[in-house]
GROMACS .gro file of C-alpha atoms in nm:
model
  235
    1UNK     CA    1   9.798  10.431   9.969
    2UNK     CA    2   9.617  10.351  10.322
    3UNK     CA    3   9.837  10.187  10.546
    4UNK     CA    4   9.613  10.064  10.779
    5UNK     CA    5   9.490   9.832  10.476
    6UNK     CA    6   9.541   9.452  10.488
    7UNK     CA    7   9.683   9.492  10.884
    8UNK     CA    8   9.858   9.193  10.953
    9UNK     CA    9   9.658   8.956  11.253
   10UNK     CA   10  10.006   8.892  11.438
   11UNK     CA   11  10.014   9.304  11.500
   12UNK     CA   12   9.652   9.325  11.576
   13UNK     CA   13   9.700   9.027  11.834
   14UNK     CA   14   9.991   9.199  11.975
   15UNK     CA   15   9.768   9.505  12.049
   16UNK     CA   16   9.449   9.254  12.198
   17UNK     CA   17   9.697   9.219  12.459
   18UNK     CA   18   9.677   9.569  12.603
   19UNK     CA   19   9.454   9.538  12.882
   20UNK     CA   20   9.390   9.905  12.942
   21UNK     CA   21   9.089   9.973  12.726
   22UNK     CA   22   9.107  10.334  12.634
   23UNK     CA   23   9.459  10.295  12.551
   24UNK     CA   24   9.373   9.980  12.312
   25UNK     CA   25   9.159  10.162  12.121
   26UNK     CA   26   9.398  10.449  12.099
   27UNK     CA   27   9.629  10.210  11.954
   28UNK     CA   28   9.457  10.019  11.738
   29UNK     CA   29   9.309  10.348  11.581
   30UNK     CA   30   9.655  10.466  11.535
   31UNK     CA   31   9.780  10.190  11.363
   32UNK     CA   32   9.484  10.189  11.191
   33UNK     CA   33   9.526  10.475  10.977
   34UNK     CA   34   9.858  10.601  11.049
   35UNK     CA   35   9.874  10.931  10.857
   36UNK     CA   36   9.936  11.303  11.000
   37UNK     CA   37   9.803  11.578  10.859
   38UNK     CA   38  10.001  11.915  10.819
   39UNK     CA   39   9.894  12.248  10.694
   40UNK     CA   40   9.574  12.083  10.553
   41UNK     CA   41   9.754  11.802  10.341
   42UNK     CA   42   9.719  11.469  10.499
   43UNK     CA   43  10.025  11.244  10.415
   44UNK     CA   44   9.973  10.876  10.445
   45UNK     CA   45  10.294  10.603  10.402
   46UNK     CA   46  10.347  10.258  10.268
   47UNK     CA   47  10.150  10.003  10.375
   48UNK     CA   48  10.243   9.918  10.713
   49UNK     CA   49  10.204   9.522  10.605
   50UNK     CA   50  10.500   9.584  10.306
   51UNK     CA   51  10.701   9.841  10.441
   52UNK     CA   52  11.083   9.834  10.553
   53UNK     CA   53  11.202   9.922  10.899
   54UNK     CA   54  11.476  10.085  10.784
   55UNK     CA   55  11.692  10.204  10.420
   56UNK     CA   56  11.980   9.984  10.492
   57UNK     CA   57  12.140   9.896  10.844
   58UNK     CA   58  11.834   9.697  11.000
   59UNK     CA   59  11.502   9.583  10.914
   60UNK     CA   60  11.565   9.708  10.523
   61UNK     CA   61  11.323   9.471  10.340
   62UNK     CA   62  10.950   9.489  10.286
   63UNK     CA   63  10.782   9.392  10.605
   64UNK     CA   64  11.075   9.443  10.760
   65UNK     CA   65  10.848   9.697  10.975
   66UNK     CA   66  10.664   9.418  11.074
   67UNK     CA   67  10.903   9.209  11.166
   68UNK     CA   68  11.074   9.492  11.388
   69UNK     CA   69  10.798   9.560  11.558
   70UNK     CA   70  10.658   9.174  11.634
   71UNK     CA   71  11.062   9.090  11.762
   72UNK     CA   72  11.097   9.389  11.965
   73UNK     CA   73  10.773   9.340  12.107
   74UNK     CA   74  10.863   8.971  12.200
   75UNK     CA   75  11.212   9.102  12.387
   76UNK     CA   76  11.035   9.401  12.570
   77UNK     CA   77  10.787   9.158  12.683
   78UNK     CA   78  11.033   8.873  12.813
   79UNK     CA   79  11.269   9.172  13.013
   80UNK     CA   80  10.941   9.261  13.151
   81UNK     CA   81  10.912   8.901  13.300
   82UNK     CA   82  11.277   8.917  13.397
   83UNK     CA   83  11.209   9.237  13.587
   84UNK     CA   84  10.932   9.064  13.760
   85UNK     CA   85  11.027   8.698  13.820
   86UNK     CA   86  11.382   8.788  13.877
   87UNK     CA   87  11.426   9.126  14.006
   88UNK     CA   88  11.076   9.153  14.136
   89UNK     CA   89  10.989   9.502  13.996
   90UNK     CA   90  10.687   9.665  13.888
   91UNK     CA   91  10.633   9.745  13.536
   92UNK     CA   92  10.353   9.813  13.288
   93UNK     CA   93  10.322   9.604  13.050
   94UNK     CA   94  10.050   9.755  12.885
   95UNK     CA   95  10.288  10.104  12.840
   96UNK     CA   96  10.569   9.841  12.680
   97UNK     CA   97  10.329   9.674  12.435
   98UNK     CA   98  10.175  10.027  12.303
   99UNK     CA   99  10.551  10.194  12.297
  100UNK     CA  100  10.715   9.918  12.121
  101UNK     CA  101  10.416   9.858  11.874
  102UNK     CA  102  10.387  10.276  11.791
  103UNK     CA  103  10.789  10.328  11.784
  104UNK     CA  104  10.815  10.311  11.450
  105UNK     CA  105  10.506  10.373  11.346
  106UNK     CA  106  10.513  10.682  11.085
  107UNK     CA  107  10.866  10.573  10.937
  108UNK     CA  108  10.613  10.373  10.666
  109UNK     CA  109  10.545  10.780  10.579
  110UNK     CA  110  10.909  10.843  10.535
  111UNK     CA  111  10.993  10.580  10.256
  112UNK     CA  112  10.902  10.517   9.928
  113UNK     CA  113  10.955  10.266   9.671
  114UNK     CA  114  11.198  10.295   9.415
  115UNK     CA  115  11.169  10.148   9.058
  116UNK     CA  116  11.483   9.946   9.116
  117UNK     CA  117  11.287   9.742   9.414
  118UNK     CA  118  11.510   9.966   9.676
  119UNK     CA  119  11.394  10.216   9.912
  120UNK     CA  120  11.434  10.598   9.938
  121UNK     CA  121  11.329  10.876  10.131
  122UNK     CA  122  10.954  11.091  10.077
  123UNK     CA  123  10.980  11.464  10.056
  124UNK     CA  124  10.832  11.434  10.423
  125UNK     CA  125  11.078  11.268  10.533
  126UNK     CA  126  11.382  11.465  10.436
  127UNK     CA  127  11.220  11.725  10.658
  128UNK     CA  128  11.071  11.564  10.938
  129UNK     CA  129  11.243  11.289  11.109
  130UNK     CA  130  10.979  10.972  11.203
  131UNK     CA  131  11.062  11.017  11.584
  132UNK     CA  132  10.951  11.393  11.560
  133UNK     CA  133  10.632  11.296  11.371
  134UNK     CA  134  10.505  11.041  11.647
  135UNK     CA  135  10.564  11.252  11.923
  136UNK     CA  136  10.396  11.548  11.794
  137UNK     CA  137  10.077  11.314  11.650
  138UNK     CA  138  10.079  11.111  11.973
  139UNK     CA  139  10.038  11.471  12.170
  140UNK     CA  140   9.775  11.546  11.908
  141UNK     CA  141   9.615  11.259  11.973
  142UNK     CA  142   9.611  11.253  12.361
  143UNK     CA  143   9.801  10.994  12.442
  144UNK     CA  144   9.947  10.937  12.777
  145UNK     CA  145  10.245  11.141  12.873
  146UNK     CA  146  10.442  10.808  12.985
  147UNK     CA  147  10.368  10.656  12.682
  148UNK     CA  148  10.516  10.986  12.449
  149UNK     CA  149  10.827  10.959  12.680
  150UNK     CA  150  10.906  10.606  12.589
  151UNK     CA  151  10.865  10.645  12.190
  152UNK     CA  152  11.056  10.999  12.227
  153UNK     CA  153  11.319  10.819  12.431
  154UNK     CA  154  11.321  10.496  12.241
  155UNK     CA  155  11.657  10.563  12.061
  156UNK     CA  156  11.827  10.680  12.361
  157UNK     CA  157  12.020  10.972  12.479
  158UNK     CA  158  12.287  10.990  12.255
  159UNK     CA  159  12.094  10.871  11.924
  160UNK     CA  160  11.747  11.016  12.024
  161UNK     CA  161  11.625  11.367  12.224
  162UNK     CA  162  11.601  11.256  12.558
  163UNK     CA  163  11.702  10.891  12.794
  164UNK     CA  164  11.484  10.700  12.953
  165UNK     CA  165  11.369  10.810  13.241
  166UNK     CA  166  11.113  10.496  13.323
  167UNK     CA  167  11.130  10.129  13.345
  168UNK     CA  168  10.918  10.079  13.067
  169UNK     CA  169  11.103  10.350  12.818
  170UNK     CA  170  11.413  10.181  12.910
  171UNK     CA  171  11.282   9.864  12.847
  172UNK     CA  172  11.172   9.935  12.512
  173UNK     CA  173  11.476  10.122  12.386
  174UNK     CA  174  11.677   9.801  12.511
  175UNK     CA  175  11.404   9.570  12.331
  176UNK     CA  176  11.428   9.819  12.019
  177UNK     CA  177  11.810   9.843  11.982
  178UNK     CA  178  11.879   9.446  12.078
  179UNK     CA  179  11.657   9.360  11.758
  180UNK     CA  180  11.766   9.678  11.512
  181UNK     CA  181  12.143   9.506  11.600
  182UNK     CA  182  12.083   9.119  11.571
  183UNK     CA  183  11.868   9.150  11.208
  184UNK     CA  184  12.135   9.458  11.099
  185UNK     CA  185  12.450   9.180  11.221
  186UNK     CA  186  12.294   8.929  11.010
  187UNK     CA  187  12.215   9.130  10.713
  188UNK     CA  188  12.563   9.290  10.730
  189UNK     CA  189  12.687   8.931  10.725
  190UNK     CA  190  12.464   8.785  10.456
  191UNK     CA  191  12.559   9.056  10.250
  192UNK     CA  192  12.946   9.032  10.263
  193UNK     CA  193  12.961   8.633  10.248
  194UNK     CA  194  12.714   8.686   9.921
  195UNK     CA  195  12.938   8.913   9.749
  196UNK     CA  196  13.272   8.733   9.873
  197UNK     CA  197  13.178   8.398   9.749
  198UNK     CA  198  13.027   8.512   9.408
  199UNK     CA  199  13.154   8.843   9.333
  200UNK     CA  200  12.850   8.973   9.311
  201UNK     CA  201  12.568   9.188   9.550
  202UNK     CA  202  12.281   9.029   9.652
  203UNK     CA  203  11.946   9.194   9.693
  204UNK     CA  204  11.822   9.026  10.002
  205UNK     CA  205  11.452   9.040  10.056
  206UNK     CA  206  11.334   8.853  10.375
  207UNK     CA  207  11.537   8.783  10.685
  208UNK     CA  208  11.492   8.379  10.581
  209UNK     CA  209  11.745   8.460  10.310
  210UNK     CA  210  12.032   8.613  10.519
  211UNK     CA  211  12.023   8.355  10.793
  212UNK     CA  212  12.014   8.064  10.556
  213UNK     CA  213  12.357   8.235  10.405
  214UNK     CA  214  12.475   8.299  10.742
  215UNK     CA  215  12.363   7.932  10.838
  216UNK     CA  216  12.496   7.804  10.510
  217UNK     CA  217  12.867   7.945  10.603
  218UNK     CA  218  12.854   7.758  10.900
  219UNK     CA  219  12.785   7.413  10.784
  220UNK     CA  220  12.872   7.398  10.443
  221UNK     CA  221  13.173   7.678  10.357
  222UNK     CA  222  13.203   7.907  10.084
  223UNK     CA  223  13.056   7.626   9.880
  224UNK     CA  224  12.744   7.611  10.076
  225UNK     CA  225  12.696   7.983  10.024
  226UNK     CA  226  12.757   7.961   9.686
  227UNK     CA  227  12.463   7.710   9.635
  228UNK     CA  228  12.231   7.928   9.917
  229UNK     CA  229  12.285   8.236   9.737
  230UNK     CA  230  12.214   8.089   9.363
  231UNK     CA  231  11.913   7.893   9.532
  232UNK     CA  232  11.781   8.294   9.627
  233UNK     CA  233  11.891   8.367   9.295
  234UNK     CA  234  11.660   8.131   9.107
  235UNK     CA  235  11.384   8.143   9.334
   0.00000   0.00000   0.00000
């Protein structure tokens, strides 16, 4: 399946902000039809619109990609006004918004849908990693070099190949690891109140669900999560 069908507006409004023309169209044709092609087979990915940011610590729900990359995006962008109204730096903004929004971009190619409404891993992605595949595409592609450096160094240097060695890559593996730990805290904490009150696991499939459980904790007790969680339940 395409997954540059159906693109959300909120991710193509994200990329109208990249003032840089040639870059914007680099961009939006990536996200466009994000697919790589390797020893003549092309390989194409869920639909960037439904698929999960991640198999279980962060993001691991469909549209959790989405989500990821809209939040991220909305961090890098406010440190990029701190840097500027506080610290009075220079930075790019238009290198943040095009790292943050291409990231992630092939891990749609990596998952698949399992019958049981989980997610797994594609045979491409048990032998290339998502991080390896957008570097080597973005090369392929001609993208600028500052640009590869901040999606290769998004992770960081002990999780990924290489640090940061601009602003703007730092920036975006701050924005990208400050959102991967607030939705995978809250999921984490969803899940175990879920099971704890009822015994039971609890597929959660939006981020609305584990905050209300998390919020329902907070202002109501067990009790509250009890209801919350049926309430999910039945819906």
């Amino acid at each position: 399946m395409d997954g540059g069908v159906l693109l959300d507006p909120r991710l193509e409004k994200i990329v109208e902000k990249i003032r840089d023309k040639s870059l914007r169209e680099k961009v939006s044709s990536l996200i466009e039809n994000p697919l790589v092609e390797i020893e003549g087979k092309v390989y194409t990915g869920l639909p960037l619109n439904r698929s999960p940011a991640g198999l279980s610590r962060h993001h691991s729900y469909p549209r959790g990609f989405l989500e990821h990359t809209m939040a991220s995006t909305e961090i890098a962008l406010t440190l990029c006004k701190v840097i500027e109204k506080i610290y009075h730096g220079k930075i790019d903004r238009d290198l943040v918004i095009a790292g943050m929004v291409l990231h992630d971009i092939f891990k749609p190619l990596t998952y698949k849908e399992e019958e049981n409404g989980t997610y797994g891993t594609t045979p491409l992605g048990e032998r290339i990693d998502h991080l390896t595949l957008a570097v080597s595409e973005l090369v392929r592609r001609g993208f600028p070099l500052n640009l590869i450096h901040i999606v290769c160094a998004h992770h960081g240097g002990q999780a990924g190949p290489i640090w940061p060695r601009t602003i703007e890559a730092l920036v975006c593996h701050l924005a990208d690891i400050t959102d991967s730990r607030l939705n995978g805290e809250v999921l984490r904490a969803a899940r175990y109140l879920s099971r704890t009150a009822t015994g039971e696991e609890l597929h959660i499939t939006t981020s609305k669900e584990a905050f209300e459980i998390v919020h329902s904790k907070v202002i109501e007790g067990w009790d509250g999560v009890k209801k919350t969680v049926e309430k999910i339940r039945q819906a």
